[in-house]
mmCIF file of C-alpha atoms and ligand atoms in Angstrom:
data_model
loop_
_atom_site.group_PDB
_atom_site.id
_atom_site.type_symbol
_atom_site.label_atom_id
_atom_site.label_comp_id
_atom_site.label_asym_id
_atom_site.label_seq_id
_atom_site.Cartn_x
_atom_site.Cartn_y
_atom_site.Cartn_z
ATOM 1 C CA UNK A 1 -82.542 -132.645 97.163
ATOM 2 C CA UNK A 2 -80.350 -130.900 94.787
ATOM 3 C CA UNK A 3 -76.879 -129.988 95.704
ATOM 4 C CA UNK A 4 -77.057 -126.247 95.683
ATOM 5 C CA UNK A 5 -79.291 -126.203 99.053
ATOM 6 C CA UNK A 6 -76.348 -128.461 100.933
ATOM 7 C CA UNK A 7 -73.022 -126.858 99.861
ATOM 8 C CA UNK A 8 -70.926 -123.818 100.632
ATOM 9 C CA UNK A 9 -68.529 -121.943 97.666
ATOM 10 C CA UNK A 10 -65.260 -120.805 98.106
ATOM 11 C CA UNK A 11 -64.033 -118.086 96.355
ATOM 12 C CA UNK A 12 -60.037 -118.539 95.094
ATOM 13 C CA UNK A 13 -57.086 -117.252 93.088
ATOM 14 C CA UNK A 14 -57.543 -119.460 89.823
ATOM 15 C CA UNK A 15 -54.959 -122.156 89.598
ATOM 16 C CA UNK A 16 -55.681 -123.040 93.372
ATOM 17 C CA UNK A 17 -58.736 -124.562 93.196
ATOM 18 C CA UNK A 18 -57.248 -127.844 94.189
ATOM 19 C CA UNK A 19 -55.395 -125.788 97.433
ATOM 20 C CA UNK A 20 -58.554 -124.689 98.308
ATOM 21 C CA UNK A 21 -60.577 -127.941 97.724
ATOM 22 C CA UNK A 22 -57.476 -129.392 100.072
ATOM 23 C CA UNK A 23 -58.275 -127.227 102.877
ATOM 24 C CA UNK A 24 -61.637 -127.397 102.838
ATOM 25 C CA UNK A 25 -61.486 -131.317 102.236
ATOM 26 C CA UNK A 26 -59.512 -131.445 105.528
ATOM 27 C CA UNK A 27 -61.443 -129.152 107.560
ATOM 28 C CA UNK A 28 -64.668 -131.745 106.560
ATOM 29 C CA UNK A 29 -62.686 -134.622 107.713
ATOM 30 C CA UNK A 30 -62.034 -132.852 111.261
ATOM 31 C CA UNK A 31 -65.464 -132.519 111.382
ATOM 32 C CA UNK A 32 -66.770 -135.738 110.202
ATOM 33 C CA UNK A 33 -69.345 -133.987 107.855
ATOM 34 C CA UNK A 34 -68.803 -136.106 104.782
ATOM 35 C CA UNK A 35 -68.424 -134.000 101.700
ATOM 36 C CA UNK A 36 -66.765 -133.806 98.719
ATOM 37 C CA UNK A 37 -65.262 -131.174 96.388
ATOM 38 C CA UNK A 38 -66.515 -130.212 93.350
ATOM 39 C CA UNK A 39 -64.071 -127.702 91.037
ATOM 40 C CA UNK A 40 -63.028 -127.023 87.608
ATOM 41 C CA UNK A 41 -59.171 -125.768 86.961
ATOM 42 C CA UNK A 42 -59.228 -121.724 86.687
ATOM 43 C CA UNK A 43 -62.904 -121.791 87.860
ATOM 44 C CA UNK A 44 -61.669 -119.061 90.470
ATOM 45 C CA UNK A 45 -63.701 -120.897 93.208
ATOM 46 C CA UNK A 46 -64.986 -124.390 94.507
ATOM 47 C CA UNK A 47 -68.274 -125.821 95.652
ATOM 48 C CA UNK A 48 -68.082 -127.906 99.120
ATOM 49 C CA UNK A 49 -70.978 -130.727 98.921
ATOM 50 C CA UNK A 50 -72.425 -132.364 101.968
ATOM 51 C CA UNK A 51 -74.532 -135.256 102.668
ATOM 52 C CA UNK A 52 -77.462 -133.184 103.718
ATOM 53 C CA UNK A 53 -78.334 -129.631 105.337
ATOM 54 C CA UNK A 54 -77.302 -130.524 108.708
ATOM 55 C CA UNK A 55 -73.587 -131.608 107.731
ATOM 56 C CA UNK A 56 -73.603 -127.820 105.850
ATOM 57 C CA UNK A 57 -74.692 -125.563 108.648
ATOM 58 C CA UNK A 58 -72.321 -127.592 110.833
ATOM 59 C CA UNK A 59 -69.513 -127.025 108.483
ATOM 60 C CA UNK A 60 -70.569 -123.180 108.292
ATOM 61 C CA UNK A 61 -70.551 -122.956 112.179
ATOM 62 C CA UNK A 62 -66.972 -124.080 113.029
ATOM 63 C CA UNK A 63 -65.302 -122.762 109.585
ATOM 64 C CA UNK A 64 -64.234 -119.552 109.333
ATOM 65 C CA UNK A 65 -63.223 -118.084 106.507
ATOM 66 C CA UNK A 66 -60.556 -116.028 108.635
ATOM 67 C CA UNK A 67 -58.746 -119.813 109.105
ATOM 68 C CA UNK A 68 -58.498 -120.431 105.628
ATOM 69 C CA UNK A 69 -55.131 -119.545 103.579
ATOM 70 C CA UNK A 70 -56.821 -120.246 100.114
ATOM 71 C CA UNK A 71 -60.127 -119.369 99.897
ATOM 72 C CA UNK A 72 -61.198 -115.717 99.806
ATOM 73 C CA UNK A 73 -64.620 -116.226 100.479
ATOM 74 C CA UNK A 74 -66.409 -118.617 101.957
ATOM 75 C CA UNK A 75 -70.298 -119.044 101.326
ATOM 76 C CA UNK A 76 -73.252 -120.723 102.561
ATOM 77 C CA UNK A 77 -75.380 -121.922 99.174
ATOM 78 C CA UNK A 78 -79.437 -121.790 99.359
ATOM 79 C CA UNK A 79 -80.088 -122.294 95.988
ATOM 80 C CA UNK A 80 -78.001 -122.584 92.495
ATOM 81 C CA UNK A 81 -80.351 -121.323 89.397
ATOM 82 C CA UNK A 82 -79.594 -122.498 85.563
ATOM 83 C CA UNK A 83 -80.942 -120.417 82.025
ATOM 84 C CA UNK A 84 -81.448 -117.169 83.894
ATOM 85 C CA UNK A 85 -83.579 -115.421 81.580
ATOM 86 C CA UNK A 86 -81.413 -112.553 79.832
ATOM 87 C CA UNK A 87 -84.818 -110.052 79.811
ATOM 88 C CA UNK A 88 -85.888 -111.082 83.143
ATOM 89 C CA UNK A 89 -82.651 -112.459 85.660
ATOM 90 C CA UNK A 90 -84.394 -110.809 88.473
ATOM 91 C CA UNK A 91 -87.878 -112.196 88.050
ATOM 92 C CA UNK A 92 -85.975 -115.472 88.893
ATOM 93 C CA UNK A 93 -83.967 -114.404 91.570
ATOM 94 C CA UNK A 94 -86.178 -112.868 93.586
ATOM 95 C CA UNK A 95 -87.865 -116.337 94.662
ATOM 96 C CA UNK A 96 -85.483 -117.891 95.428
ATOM 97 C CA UNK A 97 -83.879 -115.015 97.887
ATOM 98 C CA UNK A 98 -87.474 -115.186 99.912
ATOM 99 C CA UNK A 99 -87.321 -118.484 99.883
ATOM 100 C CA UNK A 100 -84.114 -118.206 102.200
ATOM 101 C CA UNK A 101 -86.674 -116.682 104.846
ATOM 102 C CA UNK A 102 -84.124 -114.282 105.674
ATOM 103 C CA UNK A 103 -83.553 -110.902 105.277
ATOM 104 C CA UNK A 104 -79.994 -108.959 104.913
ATOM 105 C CA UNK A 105 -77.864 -106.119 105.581
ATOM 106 C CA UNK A 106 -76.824 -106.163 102.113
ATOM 107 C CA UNK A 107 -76.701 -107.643 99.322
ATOM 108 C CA UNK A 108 -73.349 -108.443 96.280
ATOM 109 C CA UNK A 109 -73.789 -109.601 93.266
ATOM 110 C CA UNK A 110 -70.446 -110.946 92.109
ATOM 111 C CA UNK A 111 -68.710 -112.835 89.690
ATOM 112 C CA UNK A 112 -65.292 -115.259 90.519
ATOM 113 C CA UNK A 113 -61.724 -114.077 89.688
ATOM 114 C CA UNK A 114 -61.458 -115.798 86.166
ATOM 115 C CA UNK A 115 -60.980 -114.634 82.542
ATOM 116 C CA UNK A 116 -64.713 -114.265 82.387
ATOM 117 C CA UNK A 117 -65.002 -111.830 85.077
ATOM 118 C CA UNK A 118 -64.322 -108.696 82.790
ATOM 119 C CA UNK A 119 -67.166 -109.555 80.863
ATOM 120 C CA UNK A 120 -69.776 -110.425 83.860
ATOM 121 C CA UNK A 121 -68.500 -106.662 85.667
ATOM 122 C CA UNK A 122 -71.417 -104.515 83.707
ATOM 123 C CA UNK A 123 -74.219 -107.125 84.640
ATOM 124 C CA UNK A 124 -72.825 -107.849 88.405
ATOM 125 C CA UNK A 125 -72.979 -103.850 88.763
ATOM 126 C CA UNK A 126 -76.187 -103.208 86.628
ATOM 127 C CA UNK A 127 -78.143 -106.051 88.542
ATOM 128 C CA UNK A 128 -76.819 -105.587 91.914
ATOM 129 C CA UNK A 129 -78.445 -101.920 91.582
ATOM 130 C CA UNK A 130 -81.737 -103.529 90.451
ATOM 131 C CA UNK A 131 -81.788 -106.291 93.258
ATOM 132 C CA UNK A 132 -81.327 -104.090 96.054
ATOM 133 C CA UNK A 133 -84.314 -101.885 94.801
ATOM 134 C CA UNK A 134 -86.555 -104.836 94.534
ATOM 135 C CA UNK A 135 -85.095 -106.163 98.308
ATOM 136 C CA UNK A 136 -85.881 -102.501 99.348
ATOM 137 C CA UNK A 137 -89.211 -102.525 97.895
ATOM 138 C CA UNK A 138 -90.080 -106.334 99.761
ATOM 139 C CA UNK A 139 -88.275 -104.890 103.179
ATOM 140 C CA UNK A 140 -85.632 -107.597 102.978
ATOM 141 C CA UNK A 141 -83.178 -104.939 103.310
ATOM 142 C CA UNK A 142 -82.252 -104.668 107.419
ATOM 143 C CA UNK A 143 -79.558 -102.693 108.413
ATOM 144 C CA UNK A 144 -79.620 -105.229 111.883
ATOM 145 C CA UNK A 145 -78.989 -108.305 109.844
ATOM 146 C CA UNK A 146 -75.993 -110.235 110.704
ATOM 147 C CA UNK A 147 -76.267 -111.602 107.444
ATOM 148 C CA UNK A 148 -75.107 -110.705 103.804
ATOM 149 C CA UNK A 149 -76.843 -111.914 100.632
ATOM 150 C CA UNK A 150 -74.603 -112.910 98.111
ATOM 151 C CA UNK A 151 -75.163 -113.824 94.491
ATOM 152 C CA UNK A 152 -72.891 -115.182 92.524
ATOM 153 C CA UNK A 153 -72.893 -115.224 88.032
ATOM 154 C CA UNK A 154 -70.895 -118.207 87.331
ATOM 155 C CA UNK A 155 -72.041 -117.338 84.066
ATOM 156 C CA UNK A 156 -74.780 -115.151 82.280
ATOM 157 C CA UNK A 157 -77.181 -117.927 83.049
ATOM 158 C CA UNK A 158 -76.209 -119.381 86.131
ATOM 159 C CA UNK A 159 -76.670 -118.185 89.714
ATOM 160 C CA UNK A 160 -75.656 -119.060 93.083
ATOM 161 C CA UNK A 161 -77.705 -117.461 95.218
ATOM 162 C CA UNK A 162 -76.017 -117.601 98.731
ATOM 163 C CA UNK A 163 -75.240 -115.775 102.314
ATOM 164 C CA UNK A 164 -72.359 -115.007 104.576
ATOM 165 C CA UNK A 165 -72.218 -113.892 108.262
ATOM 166 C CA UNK A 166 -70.862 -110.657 108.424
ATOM 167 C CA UNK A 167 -69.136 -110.891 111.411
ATOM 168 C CA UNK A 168 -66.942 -113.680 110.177
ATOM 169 C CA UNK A 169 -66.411 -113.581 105.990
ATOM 170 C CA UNK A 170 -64.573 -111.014 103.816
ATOM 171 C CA UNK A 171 -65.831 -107.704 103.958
ATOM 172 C CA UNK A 172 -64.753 -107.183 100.625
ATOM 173 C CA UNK A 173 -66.659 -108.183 96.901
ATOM 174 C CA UNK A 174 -65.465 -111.149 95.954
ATOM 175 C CA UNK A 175 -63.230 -111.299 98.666
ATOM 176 C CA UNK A 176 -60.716 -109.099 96.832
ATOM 177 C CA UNK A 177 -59.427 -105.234 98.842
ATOM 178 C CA UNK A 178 -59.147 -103.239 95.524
ATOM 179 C CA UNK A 179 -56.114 -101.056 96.934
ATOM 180 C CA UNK A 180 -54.855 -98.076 95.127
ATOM 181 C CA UNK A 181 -50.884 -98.035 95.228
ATOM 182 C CA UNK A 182 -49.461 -95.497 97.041
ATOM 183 C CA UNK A 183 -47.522 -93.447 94.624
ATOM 184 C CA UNK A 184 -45.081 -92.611 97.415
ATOM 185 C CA UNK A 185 -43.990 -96.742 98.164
ATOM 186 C CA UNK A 186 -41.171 -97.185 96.225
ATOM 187 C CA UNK A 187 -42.519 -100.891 94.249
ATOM 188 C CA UNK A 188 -45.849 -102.334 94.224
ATOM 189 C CA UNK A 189 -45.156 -104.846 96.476
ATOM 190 C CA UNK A 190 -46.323 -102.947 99.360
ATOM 191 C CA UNK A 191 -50.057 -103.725 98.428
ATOM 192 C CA UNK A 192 -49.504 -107.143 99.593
ATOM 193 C CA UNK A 193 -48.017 -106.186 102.899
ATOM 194 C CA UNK A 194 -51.197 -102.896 103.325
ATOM 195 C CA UNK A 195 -53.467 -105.983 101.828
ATOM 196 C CA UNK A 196 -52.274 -108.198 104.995
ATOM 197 C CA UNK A 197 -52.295 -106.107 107.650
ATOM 198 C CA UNK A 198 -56.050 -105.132 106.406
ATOM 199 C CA UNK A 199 -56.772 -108.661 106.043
ATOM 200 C CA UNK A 200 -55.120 -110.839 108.724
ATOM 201 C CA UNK A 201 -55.620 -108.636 111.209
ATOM 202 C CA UNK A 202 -58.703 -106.697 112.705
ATOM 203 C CA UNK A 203 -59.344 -102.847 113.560
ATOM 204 C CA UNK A 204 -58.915 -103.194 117.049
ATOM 205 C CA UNK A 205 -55.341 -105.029 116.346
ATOM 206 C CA UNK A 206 -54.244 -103.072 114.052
ATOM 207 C CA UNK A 207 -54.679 -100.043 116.487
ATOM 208 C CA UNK A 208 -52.874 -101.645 119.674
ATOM 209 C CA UNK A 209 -50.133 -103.451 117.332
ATOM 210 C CA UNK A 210 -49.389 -100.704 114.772
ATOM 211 C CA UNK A 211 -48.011 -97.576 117.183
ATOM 212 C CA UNK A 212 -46.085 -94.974 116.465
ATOM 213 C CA UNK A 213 -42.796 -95.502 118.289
ATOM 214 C CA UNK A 214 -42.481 -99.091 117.710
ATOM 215 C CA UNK A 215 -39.667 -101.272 116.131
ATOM 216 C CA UNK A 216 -38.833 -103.493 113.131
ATOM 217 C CA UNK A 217 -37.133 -105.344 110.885
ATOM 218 C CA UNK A 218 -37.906 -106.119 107.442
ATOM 219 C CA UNK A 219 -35.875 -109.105 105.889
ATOM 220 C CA UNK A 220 -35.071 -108.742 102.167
ATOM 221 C CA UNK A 221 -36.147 -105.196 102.456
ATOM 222 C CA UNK A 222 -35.015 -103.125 98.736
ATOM 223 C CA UNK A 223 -36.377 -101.452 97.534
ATOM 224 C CA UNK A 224 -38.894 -100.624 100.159
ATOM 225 C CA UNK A 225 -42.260 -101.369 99.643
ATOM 226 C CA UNK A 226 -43.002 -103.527 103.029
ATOM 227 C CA UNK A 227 -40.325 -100.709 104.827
ATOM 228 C CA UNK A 228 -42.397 -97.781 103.637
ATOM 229 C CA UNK A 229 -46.172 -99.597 105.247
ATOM 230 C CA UNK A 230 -44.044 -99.382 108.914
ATOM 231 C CA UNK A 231 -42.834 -95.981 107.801
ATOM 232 C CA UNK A 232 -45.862 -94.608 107.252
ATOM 233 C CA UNK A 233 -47.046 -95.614 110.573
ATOM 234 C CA UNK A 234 -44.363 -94.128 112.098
ATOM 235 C CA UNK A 235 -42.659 -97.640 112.973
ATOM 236 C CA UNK A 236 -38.593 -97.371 112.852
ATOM 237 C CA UNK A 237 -37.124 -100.162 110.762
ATOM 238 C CA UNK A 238 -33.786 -102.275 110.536
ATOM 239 C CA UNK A 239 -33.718 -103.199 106.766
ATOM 240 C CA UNK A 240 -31.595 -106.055 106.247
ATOM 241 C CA UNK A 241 -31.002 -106.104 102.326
ATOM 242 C CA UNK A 242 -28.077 -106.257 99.961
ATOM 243 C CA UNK A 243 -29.819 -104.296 97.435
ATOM 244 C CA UNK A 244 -30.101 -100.701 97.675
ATOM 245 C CA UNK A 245 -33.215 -99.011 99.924
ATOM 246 C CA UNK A 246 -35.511 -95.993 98.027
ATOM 247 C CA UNK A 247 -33.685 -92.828 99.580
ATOM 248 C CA UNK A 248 -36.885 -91.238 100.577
ATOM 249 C CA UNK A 249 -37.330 -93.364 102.799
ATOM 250 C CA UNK A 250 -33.566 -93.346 104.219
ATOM 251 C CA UNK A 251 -34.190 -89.359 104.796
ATOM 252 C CA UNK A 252 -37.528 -89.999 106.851
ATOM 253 C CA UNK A 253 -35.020 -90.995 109.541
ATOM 254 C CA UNK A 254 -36.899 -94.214 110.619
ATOM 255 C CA UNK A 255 -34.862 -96.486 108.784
ATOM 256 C CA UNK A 256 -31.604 -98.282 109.160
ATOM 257 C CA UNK A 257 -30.352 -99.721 105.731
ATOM 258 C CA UNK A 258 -27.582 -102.859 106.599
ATOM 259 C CA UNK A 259 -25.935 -104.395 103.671
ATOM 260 C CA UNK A 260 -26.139 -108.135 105.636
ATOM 261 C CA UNK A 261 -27.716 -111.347 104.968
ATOM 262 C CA UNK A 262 -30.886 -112.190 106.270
ATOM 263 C CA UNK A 263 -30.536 -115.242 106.912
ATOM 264 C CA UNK A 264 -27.882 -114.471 109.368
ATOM 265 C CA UNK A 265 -28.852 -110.779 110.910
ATOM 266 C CA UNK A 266 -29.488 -111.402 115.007
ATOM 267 C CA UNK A 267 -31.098 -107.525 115.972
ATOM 268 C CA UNK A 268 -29.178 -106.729 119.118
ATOM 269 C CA UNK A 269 -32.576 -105.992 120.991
ATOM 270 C CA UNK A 270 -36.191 -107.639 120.769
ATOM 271 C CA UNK A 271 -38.308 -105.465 117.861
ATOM 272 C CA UNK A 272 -42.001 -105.475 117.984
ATOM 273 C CA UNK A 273 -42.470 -106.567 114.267
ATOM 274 C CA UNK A 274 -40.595 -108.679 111.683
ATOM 275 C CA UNK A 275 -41.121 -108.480 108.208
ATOM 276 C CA UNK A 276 -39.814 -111.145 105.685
ATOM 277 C CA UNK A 277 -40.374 -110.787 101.820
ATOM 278 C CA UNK A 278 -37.304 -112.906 100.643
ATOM 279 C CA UNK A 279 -37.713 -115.346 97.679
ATOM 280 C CA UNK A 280 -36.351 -118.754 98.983
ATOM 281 C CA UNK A 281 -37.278 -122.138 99.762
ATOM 282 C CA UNK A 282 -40.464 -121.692 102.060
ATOM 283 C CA UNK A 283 -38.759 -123.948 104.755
ATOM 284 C CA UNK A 284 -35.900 -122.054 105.180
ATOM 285 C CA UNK A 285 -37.663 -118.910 105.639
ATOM 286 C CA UNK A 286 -40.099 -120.755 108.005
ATOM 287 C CA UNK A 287 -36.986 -122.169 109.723
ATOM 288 C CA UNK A 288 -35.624 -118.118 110.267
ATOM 289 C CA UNK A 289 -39.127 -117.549 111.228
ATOM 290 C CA UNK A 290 -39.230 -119.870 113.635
ATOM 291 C CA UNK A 291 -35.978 -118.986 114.932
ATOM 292 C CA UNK A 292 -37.504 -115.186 115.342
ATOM 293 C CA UNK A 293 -40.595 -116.418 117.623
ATOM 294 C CA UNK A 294 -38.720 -118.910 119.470
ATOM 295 C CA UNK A 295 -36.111 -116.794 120.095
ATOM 296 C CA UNK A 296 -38.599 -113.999 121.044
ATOM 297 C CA UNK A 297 -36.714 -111.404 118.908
ATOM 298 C CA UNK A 298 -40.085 -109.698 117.770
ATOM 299 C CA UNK A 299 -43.362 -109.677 119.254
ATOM 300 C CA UNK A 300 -45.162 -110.271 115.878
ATOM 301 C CA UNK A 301 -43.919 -111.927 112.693
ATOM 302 C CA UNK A 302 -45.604 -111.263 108.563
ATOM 303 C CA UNK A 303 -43.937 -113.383 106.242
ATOM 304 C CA UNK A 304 -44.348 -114.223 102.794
ATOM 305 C CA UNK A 305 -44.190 -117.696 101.454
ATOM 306 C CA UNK A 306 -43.074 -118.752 97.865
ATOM 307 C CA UNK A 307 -45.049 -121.748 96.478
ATOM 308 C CA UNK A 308 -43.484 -122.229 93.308
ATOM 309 C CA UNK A 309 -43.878 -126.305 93.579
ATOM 310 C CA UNK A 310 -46.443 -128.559 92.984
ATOM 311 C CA UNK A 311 -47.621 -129.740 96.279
ATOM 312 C CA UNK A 312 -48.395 -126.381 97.779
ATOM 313 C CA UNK A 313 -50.961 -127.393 100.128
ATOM 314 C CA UNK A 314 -48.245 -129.797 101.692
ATOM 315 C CA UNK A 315 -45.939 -127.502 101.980
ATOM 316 C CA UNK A 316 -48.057 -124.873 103.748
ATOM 317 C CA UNK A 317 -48.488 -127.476 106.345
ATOM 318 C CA UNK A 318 -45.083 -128.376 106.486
ATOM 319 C CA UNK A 319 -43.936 -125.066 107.078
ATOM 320 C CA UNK A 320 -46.406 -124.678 109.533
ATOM 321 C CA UNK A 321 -45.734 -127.579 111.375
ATOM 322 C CA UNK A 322 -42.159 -126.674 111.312
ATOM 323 C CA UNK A 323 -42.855 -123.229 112.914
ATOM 324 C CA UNK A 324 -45.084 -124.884 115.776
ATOM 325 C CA UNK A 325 -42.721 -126.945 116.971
ATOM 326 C CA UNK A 326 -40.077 -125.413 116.751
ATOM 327 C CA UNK A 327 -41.757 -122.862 119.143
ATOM 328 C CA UNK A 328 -43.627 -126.012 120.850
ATOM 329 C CA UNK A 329 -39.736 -126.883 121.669
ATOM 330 C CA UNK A 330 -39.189 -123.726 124.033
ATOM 331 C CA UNK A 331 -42.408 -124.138 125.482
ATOM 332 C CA UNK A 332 -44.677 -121.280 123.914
ATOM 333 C CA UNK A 333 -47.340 -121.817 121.399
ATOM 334 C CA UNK A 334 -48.126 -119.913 118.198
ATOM 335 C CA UNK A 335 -51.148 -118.132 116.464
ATOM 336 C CA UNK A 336 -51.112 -118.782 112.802
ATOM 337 C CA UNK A 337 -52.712 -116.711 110.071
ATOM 338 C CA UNK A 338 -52.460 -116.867 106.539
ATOM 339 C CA UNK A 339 -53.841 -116.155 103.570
ATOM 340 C CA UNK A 340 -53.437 -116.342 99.755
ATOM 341 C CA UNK A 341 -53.621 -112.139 99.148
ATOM 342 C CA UNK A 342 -55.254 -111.138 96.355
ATOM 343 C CA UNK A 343 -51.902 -109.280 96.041
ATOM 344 C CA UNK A 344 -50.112 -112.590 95.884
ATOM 345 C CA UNK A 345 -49.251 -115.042 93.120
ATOM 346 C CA UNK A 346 -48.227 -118.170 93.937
ATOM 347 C CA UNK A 347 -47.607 -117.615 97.287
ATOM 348 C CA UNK A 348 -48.902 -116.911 100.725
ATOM 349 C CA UNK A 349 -48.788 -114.496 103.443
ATOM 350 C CA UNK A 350 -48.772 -115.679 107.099
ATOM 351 C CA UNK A 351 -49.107 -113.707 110.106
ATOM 352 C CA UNK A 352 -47.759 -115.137 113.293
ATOM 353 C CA UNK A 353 -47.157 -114.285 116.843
ATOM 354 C CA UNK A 354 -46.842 -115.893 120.198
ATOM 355 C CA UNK A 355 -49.806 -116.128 122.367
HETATM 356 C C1 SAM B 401 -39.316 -109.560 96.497
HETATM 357 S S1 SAM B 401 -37.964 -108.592 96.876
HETATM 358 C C2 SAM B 401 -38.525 -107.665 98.262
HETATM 359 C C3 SAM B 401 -39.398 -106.520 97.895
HETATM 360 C C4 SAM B 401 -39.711 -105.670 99.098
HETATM 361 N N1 SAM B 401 -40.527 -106.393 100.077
HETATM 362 C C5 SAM B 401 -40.466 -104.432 98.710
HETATM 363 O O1 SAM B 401 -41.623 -104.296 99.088
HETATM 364 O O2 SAM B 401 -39.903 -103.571 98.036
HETATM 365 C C6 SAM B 401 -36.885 -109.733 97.630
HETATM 366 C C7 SAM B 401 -35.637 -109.071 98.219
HETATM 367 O O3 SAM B 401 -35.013 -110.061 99.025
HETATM 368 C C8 SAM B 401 -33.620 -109.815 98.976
HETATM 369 N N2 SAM B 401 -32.922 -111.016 99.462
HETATM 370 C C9 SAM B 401 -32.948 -112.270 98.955
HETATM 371 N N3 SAM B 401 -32.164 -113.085 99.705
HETATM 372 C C10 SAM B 401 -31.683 -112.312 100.713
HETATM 373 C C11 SAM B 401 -30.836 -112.565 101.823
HETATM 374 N N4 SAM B 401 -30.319 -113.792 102.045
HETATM 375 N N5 SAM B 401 -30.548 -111.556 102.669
HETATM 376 C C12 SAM B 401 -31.062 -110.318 102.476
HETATM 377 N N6 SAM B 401 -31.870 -110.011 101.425
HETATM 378 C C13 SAM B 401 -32.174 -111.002 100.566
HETATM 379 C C14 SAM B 401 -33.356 -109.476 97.521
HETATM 380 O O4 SAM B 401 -32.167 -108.714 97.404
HETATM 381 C C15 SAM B 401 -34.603 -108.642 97.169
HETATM 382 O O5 SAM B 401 -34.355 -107.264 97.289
#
């Protein structure tokens, strides 16, 4: 049997193909299903090889791509299809999607995150158009499905033709929220806290944990980016920040600007949310973080990450670790979620709360 039919693909920021091969790599050792990484250095995504078919739908059923921190997308591969014909790429495709037996919701043609990407845009668009036509035509379009097709150019020539659940993968192409930048926020850095609120957490949450009327703090606030996402959702914010705040959003009224250190800052009451964009040494901002949970100063925590080192996997685990117990230690337990944004360079973004 050929690889492609026994392997899933994870889409990633290129430059962390070996943080994503890392996670998934452990998540196969939890579950005893035996494979083995395949990935090439600014790739912009890995392939995940098991034994046989059985180890790969086992892997698909107890990983989610919503528990991953590195890999936007996570696939299950039916088929992988060399020299695509340039005249006829769809005459070759089309087998190989019936063969799957299946039919979808919808269907993306994409290409990874990597220089070549530019160049494959045209064809992913031009095809994708064709492809659904020709699914149309065979009724392997069903708006029921629970499942996605996706197809995936490598190259010009090679194809990975493969599926997702719907319920459970990124609803975006290529796993990447194209956001437009509000141009109200006062720095671009607010995509990456609008990115994670879309991303680590669902409708429904978002609804009962983003009301108007509630409190927070945002660590390392100026100039306002991450202040101006609670803003806008009328949320009143502490911003703790020796730097100076936009002053639109000191007239909206919502926000407190305090010249302190955050590091230090203790709110005198319990806030629903803390935010934390400061660059420093990911444990000590998982150490504050920690100290915020524990203490049970805010209700929920997002917190950014900086992974300038070399062993970033370890160090996501570390931090995490360090969190969990330290929350472990006053007897309450912690929900973790992170994620490398597409928003984010070398870094992550982790939402926590207590459960
Ligand atoms: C990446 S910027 C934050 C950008 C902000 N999230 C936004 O969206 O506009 C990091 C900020 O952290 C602040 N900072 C760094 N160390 C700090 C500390 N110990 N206490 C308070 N602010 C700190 C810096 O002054 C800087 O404004």
């Amino acid at each position: 049997m050929s690889a492609a039919g026994r392997s899933v693909l994870a889409y990633c920021r290129p430059g962390f193909e070996s943080e994503c091969a890392q996670e998934l790599a452990a998540r196969d050792a939890e579950l005893a299903t035996a494979g083995f990484a395949r990935s090439q250095r600014d790739s912009g995504f890995v392939e995940f090889v098991f034994p046989d078919t059985d180890a790969q739908a086992r892997f698909v059923d107890s990983v989610h791509w919503r528990d991953l921190s590195f890999a936007r997308q996570l696939l299950r591969v039916s088929a992988r299809i060399e020299g695509l014909p340039r005249e006829d790429r769809l005459g070759v495709l089309m087998p190989a999607i019936r063969a799957t037996g299946r039919r979808y919701r919808d269907a993306w043609i994409e290409a990874p995150d990597n220089d070549a990407a530019r160049e494959l845009a045209g064809l992913c668009r031009s095809l994708n158009n064709a492809l659904i036509a020709a699914m149309k035509r065979e009724a392997l379009i069903d708006p029921q499905s629970p499942w996605r097709l996706h197809v995936c150019l490598s190259d010009a020539q090679t194809a990975w033709v493969a599926e997702a659940a719907i319920a459970t993968t990124s609803a975006w192409p290529g796993g990447i929220p194209r956001l437009r930048f509000p141009s109200a926020a006062p720095s671009r850095s607010t995509l990456k806290l609008e990115e994670a609120l879309l991303t680590l957490l669902d409708a429904d949450e978002r609804e009962r944990w983003l009301k108007p009327g509630m409190s927070g703090v945002d660590l390392g606030a100026a100039p306002g980016g991450w202040t101006w996402q609670l803003v806008r959702r009328s949320i009143s914010v502490i911003a703790v920040d020796n730097g100076p705040m936009d002053p639109g959003l000191i007239d909206s009224g919502l926000v407190t600007h305090l010249r302190e250190d955050g590091f230090r800052y203790r709110p005198s009451n319990p806030v629903d949310w803390l935010v934390c964009d400061m660059v420093e040494q990911p444990r000590k901002v998982a150490a504050r973080m920690a100290e915020w949970l524990a203490g049970g100063w805010c209700r929920f925590a997002i917190f950014n990450l900086k992974l300038p080192m070399k062993k970033r996997y370890d160090e996501v685990r570390l931090c995490r670790n360090l969190v969990e117990e330290a929350v472990a230690d006053v007897g309450k337990r912690i929900e973790w979620r992170a994620r490398q944004l597409y928003h984010d360079r070398e870094e992550i973004t982790v939402f926590a709360r207590i459960r």
